[in-house]
mmCIF file of C-alpha atoms in Angstrom:
data_model
loop_
_atom_site.group_PDB
_atom_site.id
_atom_site.type_symbol
_atom_site.label_atom_id
_atom_site.label_comp_id
_atom_site.label_asym_id
_atom_site.label_seq_id
_atom_site.Cartn_x
_atom_site.Cartn_y
_atom_site.Cartn_z
ATOM 1 C CA UNK A 1 -5.152 24.004 -9.758
ATOM 2 C CA UNK A 2 -5.325 25.062 -13.304
ATOM 3 C CA UNK A 3 -7.740 24.522 -16.044
ATOM 4 C CA UNK A 4 -6.007 22.915 -18.786
ATOM 5 C CA UNK A 5 -3.488 22.091 -16.490
ATOM 6 C CA UNK A 6 -2.718 18.037 -15.404
ATOM 7 C CA UNK A 7 -2.328 17.804 -11.586
ATOM 8 C CA UNK A 8 1.212 17.788 -10.013
ATOM 9 C CA UNK A 9 2.128 15.239 -7.902
ATOM 10 C CA UNK A 10 3.917 14.421 -5.146
ATOM 11 C CA UNK A 11 5.440 10.991 -4.553
ATOM 12 C CA UNK A 12 5.606 10.609 -0.397
ATOM 13 C CA UNK A 13 8.151 7.383 0.197
ATOM 14 C CA UNK A 14 9.697 6.600 -2.731
ATOM 15 C CA UNK A 15 10.867 2.817 -2.680
ATOM 16 C CA UNK A 16 9.189 -0.104 -4.438
ATOM 17 C CA UNK A 17 5.592 1.284 -4.452
ATOM 18 C CA UNK A 18 5.708 4.783 -4.798
ATOM 19 C CA UNK A 19 8.983 4.389 -6.967
ATOM 20 C CA UNK A 20 6.484 2.368 -9.514
ATOM 21 C CA UNK A 21 3.480 4.698 -9.494
ATOM 22 C CA UNK A 22 5.618 7.343 -9.905
ATOM 23 C CA UNK A 23 8.181 6.515 -12.397
ATOM 24 C CA UNK A 24 4.320 5.785 -14.651
ATOM 25 C CA UNK A 25 2.814 8.974 -13.763
ATOM 26 C CA UNK A 26 6.017 10.068 -14.775
ATOM 27 C CA UNK A 27 6.253 8.401 -18.103
ATOM 28 C CA UNK A 28 2.549 9.649 -18.851
ATOM 29 C CA UNK A 29 3.368 13.132 -18.922
ATOM 30 C CA UNK A 30 2.841 14.003 -15.366
ATOM 31 C CA UNK A 31 4.825 16.587 -13.143
ATOM 32 C CA UNK A 32 5.754 14.417 -10.690
ATOM 33 C CA UNK A 33 8.103 15.208 -7.742
ATOM 34 C CA UNK A 34 10.047 12.690 -5.638
ATOM 35 C CA UNK A 35 11.029 12.573 -1.815
ATOM 36 C CA UNK A 36 13.660 11.015 -0.733
ATOM 37 C CA UNK A 37 15.824 10.493 2.475
ATOM 38 C CA UNK A 38 18.853 7.677 2.233
ATOM 39 C CA UNK A 39 18.375 6.900 -1.433
ATOM 40 C CA UNK A 40 18.314 10.991 -2.338
ATOM 41 C CA UNK A 41 22.318 11.657 -4.085
ATOM 42 C CA UNK A 42 22.051 8.028 -5.213
ATOM 43 C CA UNK A 43 18.833 9.255 -7.398
ATOM 44 C CA UNK A 44 20.066 12.115 -8.669
ATOM 45 C CA UNK A 45 23.214 11.090 -9.838
ATOM 46 C CA UNK A 46 21.676 7.575 -11.440
ATOM 47 C CA UNK A 47 17.636 8.034 -11.730
ATOM 48 C CA UNK A 48 14.621 5.863 -10.844
ATOM 49 C CA UNK A 49 14.393 2.382 -12.992
ATOM 50 C CA UNK A 50 11.804 0.432 -13.165
ATOM 51 C CA UNK A 51 12.619 -3.809 -14.487
ATOM 52 C CA UNK A 52 8.864 -4.824 -14.886
ATOM 53 C CA UNK A 53 8.233 -7.747 -16.151
ATOM 54 C CA UNK A 54 4.901 -6.042 -17.844
ATOM 55 C CA UNK A 55 5.869 -2.790 -19.219
ATOM 56 C CA UNK A 56 9.937 -3.754 -19.917
ATOM 57 C CA UNK A 57 13.157 -1.856 -18.143
ATOM 58 C CA UNK A 58 11.884 1.743 -17.893
ATOM 59 C CA UNK A 59 14.047 4.812 -16.593
ATOM 60 C CA UNK A 60 13.078 8.595 -15.358
ATOM 61 C CA UNK A 61 16.427 10.470 -15.085
ATOM 62 C CA UNK A 62 16.667 13.424 -14.347
ATOM 63 C CA UNK A 63 14.458 12.366 -11.570
ATOM 64 C CA UNK A 64 12.840 15.923 -10.019
ATOM 65 C CA UNK A 65 13.809 14.632 -6.482
ATOM 66 C CA UNK A 66 14.130 16.536 -3.359
ATOM 67 C CA UNK A 67 15.426 15.900 0.504
ATOM 68 C CA UNK A 68 13.345 18.297 2.013
ATOM 69 C CA UNK A 69 9.489 18.450 2.039
ATOM 70 C CA UNK A 70 9.633 22.480 2.146
ATOM 71 C CA UNK A 71 12.124 22.248 -1.181
ATOM 72 C CA UNK A 72 9.271 21.021 -3.617
ATOM 73 C CA UNK A 73 6.532 22.893 -4.996
ATOM 74 C CA UNK A 74 3.173 22.887 -4.172
ATOM 75 C CA UNK A 75 1.511 19.090 -5.376
ATOM 76 C CA UNK A 76 -2.207 18.742 -6.116
ATOM 77 C CA UNK A 77 -1.600 14.778 -5.351
ATOM 78 C CA UNK A 78 0.318 13.519 -3.002
ATOM 79 C CA UNK A 79 0.527 9.862 -2.677
ATOM 80 C CA UNK A 80 2.284 8.177 0.057
ATOM 81 C CA UNK A 81 4.126 5.258 -0.211
ATOM 82 C CA UNK A 82 6.062 5.178 2.638
ATOM 83 C CA UNK A 83 5.020 2.150 5.728
ATOM 84 C CA UNK A 84 2.598 2.997 8.222
ATOM 85 C CA UNK A 85 5.210 2.493 10.990
ATOM 86 C CA UNK A 86 6.356 6.490 10.161
ATOM 87 C CA UNK A 87 2.299 8.052 9.794
ATOM 88 C CA UNK A 88 2.945 10.475 11.974
ATOM 89 C CA UNK A 89 5.982 11.437 11.293
ATOM 90 C CA UNK A 90 5.586 11.911 7.917
ATOM 91 C CA UNK A 91 2.536 14.772 8.637
ATOM 92 C CA UNK A 92 4.923 17.924 7.893
ATOM 93 C CA UNK A 93 6.620 16.766 5.243
ATOM 94 C CA UNK A 94 2.509 16.011 3.621
ATOM 95 C CA UNK A 95 1.951 19.932 5.077
ATOM 96 C CA UNK A 96 4.894 21.342 3.405
ATOM 97 C CA UNK A 97 4.258 19.930 -0.228
ATOM 98 C CA UNK A 98 0.473 20.237 -0.413
ATOM 99 C CA UNK A 99 -1.409 22.685 -2.318
ATOM 100 C CA UNK A 100 -4.030 24.489 -1.459
ATOM 101 C CA UNK A 101 -7.073 21.619 -1.559
ATOM 102 C CA UNK A 102 -4.844 18.952 -2.045
ATOM 103 C CA UNK A 103 -6.029 15.227 -2.482
ATOM 104 C CA UNK A 104 -3.242 12.893 -0.196
ATOM 105 C CA UNK A 105 -3.406 9.251 -1.219
ATOM 106 C CA UNK A 106 -2.439 6.536 1.336
ATOM 107 C CA UNK A 107 -1.104 3.606 -1.116
ATOM 108 C CA UNK A 108 -0.576 0.915 2.439
ATOM 109 C CA UNK A 109 -1.447 -1.811 3.680
ATOM 110 C CA UNK A 110 -3.844 -2.380 6.559
ATOM 111 C CA UNK A 111 -6.888 -1.924 8.432
ATOM 112 C CA UNK A 112 -7.897 2.325 8.967
ATOM 113 C CA UNK A 113 -4.184 3.022 8.358
ATOM 114 C CA UNK A 114 -5.912 6.558 7.441
ATOM 115 C CA UNK A 115 -6.993 7.410 10.949
ATOM 116 C CA UNK A 116 -3.672 8.106 12.502
ATOM 117 C CA UNK A 117 -2.844 11.133 9.818
ATOM 118 C CA UNK A 118 -5.925 12.369 9.663
ATOM 119 C CA UNK A 119 -5.373 13.248 12.695
ATOM 120 C CA UNK A 120 -2.563 14.975 12.461
ATOM 121 C CA UNK A 121 -3.694 16.698 8.700
ATOM 122 C CA UNK A 122 -5.494 20.298 8.089
ATOM 123 C CA UNK A 123 -9.484 19.632 7.511
ATOM 124 C CA UNK A 124 -8.585 21.418 4.670
ATOM 125 C CA UNK A 125 -6.711 18.837 2.955
ATOM 126 C CA UNK A 126 -8.593 15.261 1.324
ATOM 127 C CA UNK A 127 -7.300 12.449 2.487
ATOM 128 C CA UNK A 128 -8.144 9.256 0.277
ATOM 129 C CA UNK A 129 -7.042 5.911 0.717
ATOM 130 C CA UNK A 130 -5.471 3.704 -2.001
ATOM 131 C CA UNK A 131 -5.296 -0.197 -2.160
ATOM 132 C CA UNK A 132 -2.516 -1.722 -4.268
ATOM 133 C CA UNK A 133 -2.694 -5.175 -6.026
ATOM 134 C CA UNK A 134 0.462 -5.736 -7.232
ATOM 135 C CA UNK A 135 4.048 -7.604 -7.242
ATOM 136 C CA UNK A 136 6.791 -4.916 -6.522
ATOM 137 C CA UNK A 137 9.889 -4.931 -4.473
ATOM 138 C CA UNK A 138 12.841 -2.662 -4.244
ATOM 139 C CA UNK A 139 15.855 -4.192 -5.411
ATOM 140 C CA UNK A 140 18.418 -1.518 -4.540
ATOM 141 C CA UNK A 141 19.129 2.133 -4.378
ATOM 142 C CA UNK A 142 16.656 3.577 -7.048
ATOM 143 C CA UNK A 143 16.247 -0.119 -8.196
ATOM 144 C CA UNK A 144 12.367 -1.357 -8.809
ATOM 145 C CA UNK A 145 11.566 -4.905 -9.295
ATOM 146 C CA UNK A 146 8.188 -5.125 -11.032
ATOM 147 C CA UNK A 147 7.076 -9.039 -11.396
ATOM 148 C CA UNK A 148 2.956 -8.947 -11.939
ATOM 149 C CA UNK A 149 -0.358 -6.959 -11.599
ATOM 150 C CA UNK A 150 -0.294 -3.453 -10.525
ATOM 151 C CA UNK A 151 -4.270 -1.936 -10.227
ATOM 152 C CA UNK A 152 -5.167 0.728 -6.970
ATOM 153 C CA UNK A 153 -8.262 1.169 -6.010
ATOM 154 C CA UNK A 154 -9.306 4.668 -4.669
ATOM 155 C CA UNK A 155 -11.400 5.801 -1.890
ATOM 156 C CA UNK A 156 -12.599 8.758 0.004
ATOM 157 C CA UNK A 157 -11.799 8.691 3.905
ATOM 158 C CA UNK A 158 -12.332 12.038 5.225
ATOM 159 C CA UNK A 159 -12.086 15.768 4.535
ATOM 160 C CA UNK A 160 -14.131 19.050 2.794
ATOM 161 C CA UNK A 161 -15.427 16.681 0.719
ATOM 162 C CA UNK A 162 -16.946 14.588 3.734
ATOM 163 C CA UNK A 163 -19.967 15.409 3.803
ATOM 164 C CA UNK A 164 -20.814 15.672 0.120
ATOM 165 C CA UNK A 165 -21.196 12.833 -1.560
ATOM 166 C CA UNK A 166 -21.589 14.042 -5.049
ATOM 167 C CA UNK A 167 -18.140 15.606 -4.576
ATOM 168 C CA UNK A 168 -16.482 12.691 -2.660
ATOM 169 C CA UNK A 169 -16.831 10.578 -5.178
ATOM 170 C CA UNK A 170 -16.066 13.293 -8.363
ATOM 171 C CA UNK A 171 -12.334 13.295 -6.342
ATOM 172 C CA UNK A 172 -11.887 9.783 -6.106
ATOM 173 C CA UNK A 173 -12.909 9.476 -9.849
ATOM 174 C CA UNK A 174 -10.127 11.973 -10.883
ATOM 175 C CA UNK A 175 -8.113 10.380 -9.400
ATOM 176 C CA UNK A 176 -9.031 6.719 -10.633
ATOM 177 C CA UNK A 177 -8.803 8.518 -14.031
ATOM 178 C CA UNK A 178 -4.728 9.771 -13.309
ATOM 179 C CA UNK A 179 -4.289 6.383 -12.815
ATOM 180 C CA UNK A 180 -5.489 5.302 -16.066
ATOM 181 C CA UNK A 181 -4.045 8.073 -17.730
ATOM 182 C CA UNK A 182 -0.439 6.283 -16.485
ATOM 183 C CA UNK A 183 -2.053 2.627 -18.326
ATOM 184 C CA UNK A 184 -3.024 1.395 -14.534
ATOM 185 C CA UNK A 185 -5.785 0.120 -14.302
ATOM 186 C CA UNK A 186 -7.520 1.718 -11.448
ATOM 187 C CA UNK A 187 -11.345 2.188 -9.900
ATOM 188 C CA UNK A 188 -13.192 3.923 -7.184
ATOM 189 C CA UNK A 189 -14.582 2.831 -4.343
ATOM 190 C CA UNK A 190 -17.577 3.376 -2.737
ATOM 191 C CA UNK A 191 -16.502 1.554 0.785
ATOM 192 C CA UNK A 192 -13.228 1.938 1.622
ATOM 193 C CA UNK A 193 -13.763 0.035 4.854
ATOM 194 C CA UNK A 194 -15.414 -3.074 2.942
ATOM 195 C CA UNK A 195 -12.432 -3.120 0.759
ATOM 196 C CA UNK A 196 -9.367 -2.337 3.415
ATOM 197 C CA UNK A 197 -10.901 -5.470 4.896
ATOM 198 C CA UNK A 198 -11.064 -7.245 1.472
ATOM 199 C CA UNK A 199 -7.690 -6.417 0.883
ATOM 200 C CA UNK A 200 -6.675 -8.268 4.135
ATOM 201 C CA UNK A 201 -7.988 -11.198 2.843
ATOM 202 C CA UNK A 202 -4.633 -11.536 1.226
ATOM 203 C CA UNK A 203 -2.453 -9.917 2.823
ATOM 204 C CA UNK A 204 -3.446 -11.579 6.620
ATOM 205 C CA UNK A 205 -2.134 -14.481 5.203
ATOM 206 C CA UNK A 206 1.160 -13.937 2.738
ATOM 207 C CA UNK A 207 2.518 -11.604 4.518
ATOM 208 C CA UNK A 208 2.781 -13.097 7.999
ATOM 209 C CA UNK A 209 4.133 -16.932 6.735
ATOM 210 C CA UNK A 210 6.484 -15.569 4.612
ATOM 211 C CA UNK A 211 8.139 -14.286 8.004
ATOM 212 C CA UNK A 212 7.383 -16.978 10.142
ATOM 213 C CA UNK A 213 8.467 -19.635 7.241
ATOM 214 C CA UNK A 214 10.846 -17.913 5.949
ATOM 215 C CA UNK A 215 8.774 -18.914 2.433
ATOM 216 C CA UNK A 216 7.614 -16.860 -0.931
ATOM 217 C CA UNK A 217 4.355 -17.516 -2.324
ATOM 218 C CA UNK A 218 5.453 -20.721 -4.262
ATOM 219 C CA UNK A 219 6.137 -23.153 -1.534
ATOM 220 C CA UNK A 220 3.303 -21.765 0.228
ATOM 221 C CA UNK A 221 1.292 -22.871 -1.748
ATOM 222 C CA UNK A 222 2.719 -25.976 -2.463
ATOM 223 C CA UNK A 223 2.988 -27.369 0.960
ATOM 224 C CA UNK A 224 -0.496 -28.742 2.391
ATOM 225 C CA UNK A 225 0.177 -27.892 5.585
ATOM 226 C CA UNK A 226 0.750 -24.317 5.243
ATOM 227 C CA UNK A 227 -2.483 -24.184 1.995
ATOM 228 C CA UNK A 228 -4.545 -25.069 4.829
ATOM 229 C CA UNK A 229 -3.765 -22.444 7.534
ATOM 230 C CA UNK A 230 -3.521 -20.358 4.258
ATOM 231 C CA UNK A 231 -7.182 -20.772 4.083
ATOM 232 C CA UNK A 232 -7.875 -21.106 8.141
ATOM 233 C CA UNK A 233 -6.437 -17.499 8.440
ATOM 234 C CA UNK A 234 -8.833 -16.402 5.146
ATOM 235 C CA UNK A 235 -11.400 -17.445 6.381
ATOM 236 C CA UNK A 236 -11.284 -15.521 9.890
ATOM 237 C CA UNK A 237 -10.694 -12.437 7.953
ATOM 238 C CA UNK A 238 -13.654 -13.154 6.576
ATOM 239 C CA UNK A 239 -15.417 -13.868 9.999
ATOM 240 C CA UNK A 240 -13.931 -10.791 11.618
ATOM 241 C CA UNK A 241 -15.394 -8.541 8.671
ATOM 242 C CA UNK A 242 -19.057 -10.000 9.215
ATOM 243 C CA UNK A 243 -17.906 -9.073 12.558
ATOM 244 C CA UNK A 244 -17.862 -6.158 11.975
ATOM 245 C CA UNK A 245 -20.706 -5.574 8.911
ATOM 246 C CA UNK A 246 -19.001 -5.848 6.521
ATOM 247 C CA UNK A 247 -20.001 -9.357 4.112
ATOM 248 C CA UNK A 248 -17.119 -10.800 1.900
ATOM 249 C CA UNK A 249 -18.396 -13.752 -0.137
ATOM 250 C CA UNK A 250 -16.139 -16.698 0.194
ATOM 251 C CA UNK A 251 -15.736 -17.274 -3.421
ATOM 252 C CA UNK A 252 -13.604 -13.430 -3.103
ATOM 253 C CA UNK A 253 -11.252 -16.188 -0.832
ATOM 254 C CA UNK A 254 -11.538 -18.529 -2.859
ATOM 255 C CA UNK A 255 -10.633 -16.638 -6.439
ATOM 256 C CA UNK A 256 -7.446 -15.173 -4.143
ATOM 257 C CA UNK A 257 -6.466 -18.090 -3.353
ATOM 258 C CA UNK A 258 -6.283 -19.581 -6.516
ATOM 259 C CA UNK A 259 -4.859 -16.598 -8.418
ATOM 260 C CA UNK A 260 -1.654 -16.624 -5.900
ATOM 261 C CA UNK A 261 -1.701 -20.456 -6.916
ATOM 262 C CA UNK A 262 -1.109 -18.858 -10.848
ATOM 263 C CA UNK A 263 1.010 -15.416 -10.443
ATOM 264 C CA UNK A 264 5.141 -15.700 -10.428
ATOM 265 C CA UNK A 265 6.844 -16.474 -6.807
ATOM 266 C CA UNK A 266 6.611 -13.506 -4.918
ATOM 267 C CA UNK A 267 8.119 -12.393 -1.857
ATOM 268 C CA UNK A 268 5.167 -9.733 0.231
ATOM 269 C CA UNK A 269 6.021 -6.903 1.605
ATOM 270 C CA UNK A 270 6.876 -7.576 4.859
ATOM 271 C CA UNK A 271 9.378 -10.016 4.567
ATOM 272 C CA UNK A 272 11.985 -7.595 2.793
ATOM 273 C CA UNK A 273 10.639 -5.415 6.177
ATOM 274 C CA UNK A 274 12.281 -8.468 8.016
ATOM 275 C CA UNK A 275 14.772 -9.106 5.501
ATOM 276 C CA UNK A 276 16.634 -5.324 5.540
ATOM 277 C CA UNK A 277 15.321 -5.180 9.620
ATOM 278 C CA UNK A 278 12.428 -2.600 9.688
ATOM 279 C CA UNK A 279 9.593 -2.748 11.473
ATOM 280 C CA UNK A 280 6.920 -5.081 10.509
ATOM 281 C CA UNK A 281 3.757 -3.267 9.810
ATOM 282 C CA UNK A 282 2.205 -5.810 12.338
ATOM 283 C CA UNK A 283 0.310 -2.398 14.210
ATOM 284 C CA UNK A 284 -2.258 -1.979 10.569
ATOM 285 C CA UNK A 285 -2.372 -5.122 9.034
ATOM 286 C CA UNK A 286 -2.800 -7.340 12.511
ATOM 287 C CA UNK A 287 -3.240 -5.325 15.927
ATOM 288 C CA UNK A 288 -6.167 -2.987 14.591
ATOM 289 C CA UNK A 289 -8.572 -5.684 12.969
ATOM 290 C CA UNK A 290 -8.048 -7.683 15.684
ATOM 291 C CA UNK A 291 -9.351 -5.212 18.266
ATOM 292 C CA UNK A 292 -12.440 -4.566 16.059
ATOM 293 C CA UNK A 293 -13.197 -7.363 15.655
ATOM 294 C CA UNK A 294 -12.899 -8.223 19.236
ATOM 295 C CA UNK A 295 -14.875 -5.269 19.785
ATOM 296 C CA UNK A 296 -17.632 -6.246 18.222
ATOM 297 C CA UNK A 297 -17.368 -9.790 19.986
ATOM 298 C CA UNK A 298 -15.470 -11.610 17.253
ATOM 299 C CA UNK A 299 -12.500 -13.640 18.412
ATOM 300 C CA UNK A 300 -10.026 -14.871 15.697
ATOM 301 C CA UNK A 301 -7.321 -16.881 17.194
ATOM 302 C CA UNK A 302 -5.419 -18.253 14.413
ATOM 303 C CA UNK A 303 -4.601 -14.071 13.429
ATOM 304 C CA UNK A 304 -3.881 -13.856 17.026
ATOM 305 C CA UNK A 305 -1.855 -16.471 17.481
ATOM 306 C CA UNK A 306 0.129 -15.676 13.762
ATOM 307 C CA UNK A 307 0.264 -11.904 15.399
ATOM 308 C CA UNK A 308 1.807 -13.025 18.496
ATOM 309 C CA UNK A 309 4.563 -15.051 16.746
ATOM 310 C CA UNK A 310 5.602 -12.206 14.598
ATOM 311 C CA UNK A 311 5.151 -9.453 17.413
ATOM 312 C CA UNK A 312 8.080 -11.898 19.192
ATOM 313 C CA UNK A 313 10.177 -11.662 15.889
ATOM 314 C CA UNK A 314 9.422 -8.005 15.239
ATOM 315 C CA UNK A 315 10.875 -7.099 18.704
ATOM 316 C CA UNK A 316 13.960 -9.598 18.141
ATOM 317 C CA UNK A 317 15.705 -9.414 14.838
ATOM 318 C CA UNK A 318 16.965 -6.197 14.677
#
């Protein structure tokens, strides 16, 4: 990247996550390019519109939108906002849109979601993981609703800087600074695997129960039975993390539980996938941590039961 030039950013998967962060980065003056598929013509004609409780009504028009990755300019940063269920299929687009020494940032939920991409990407590309703490959903083609929060924490997964802690940390700090310049809270994480287990403390109970019980966060937190189940599931995540060598303090789960009570009523992303008959992200959020815990000699019976019920729904809901 030329000195003095802001990084060129590519958004791979312009849904709720990609659309929100892409609009915010473009608003801050970054050169942002959006890869779209089904919504391409709508976004070209009407632009991207973000209705944010925090930032107000924001619109981006015209949008630098593309239906094919080969039409995109080489990007210094590629933000992956697509679902984990399509990771391997994204590799050709990422390779096509990546500038030399590009940083690919995976903005997805779940454990070890970077691994499938790493296996099909050139060694020359840096791969990072990003954890988004945000309440956001796609309301329609090019329409994004942002209810609360928005922070992104970043960690280095693999690539040319793997053997150089100083360089890998500098790349992570570069990414965090990019988000902060766009008005988004962001910090570097020393241990990406630990951070992904921490994110599961929220994702495991609320994503799955929203589908199984067809309930958003407010009714889930209001009912004594579901409150107890949420806490039990959180405790099992802590047990699984500990078995794999990652200590997460009980107070962390308690803080997440209390903060969910205070945030606006929210339908988690897995419910939106269920509602629109998309595949559920069960492999990353449930199967991977269950397998990791079992390999470490730890069984998580309530998480396994939730996973089994969701797998039945996923096989039949279409």
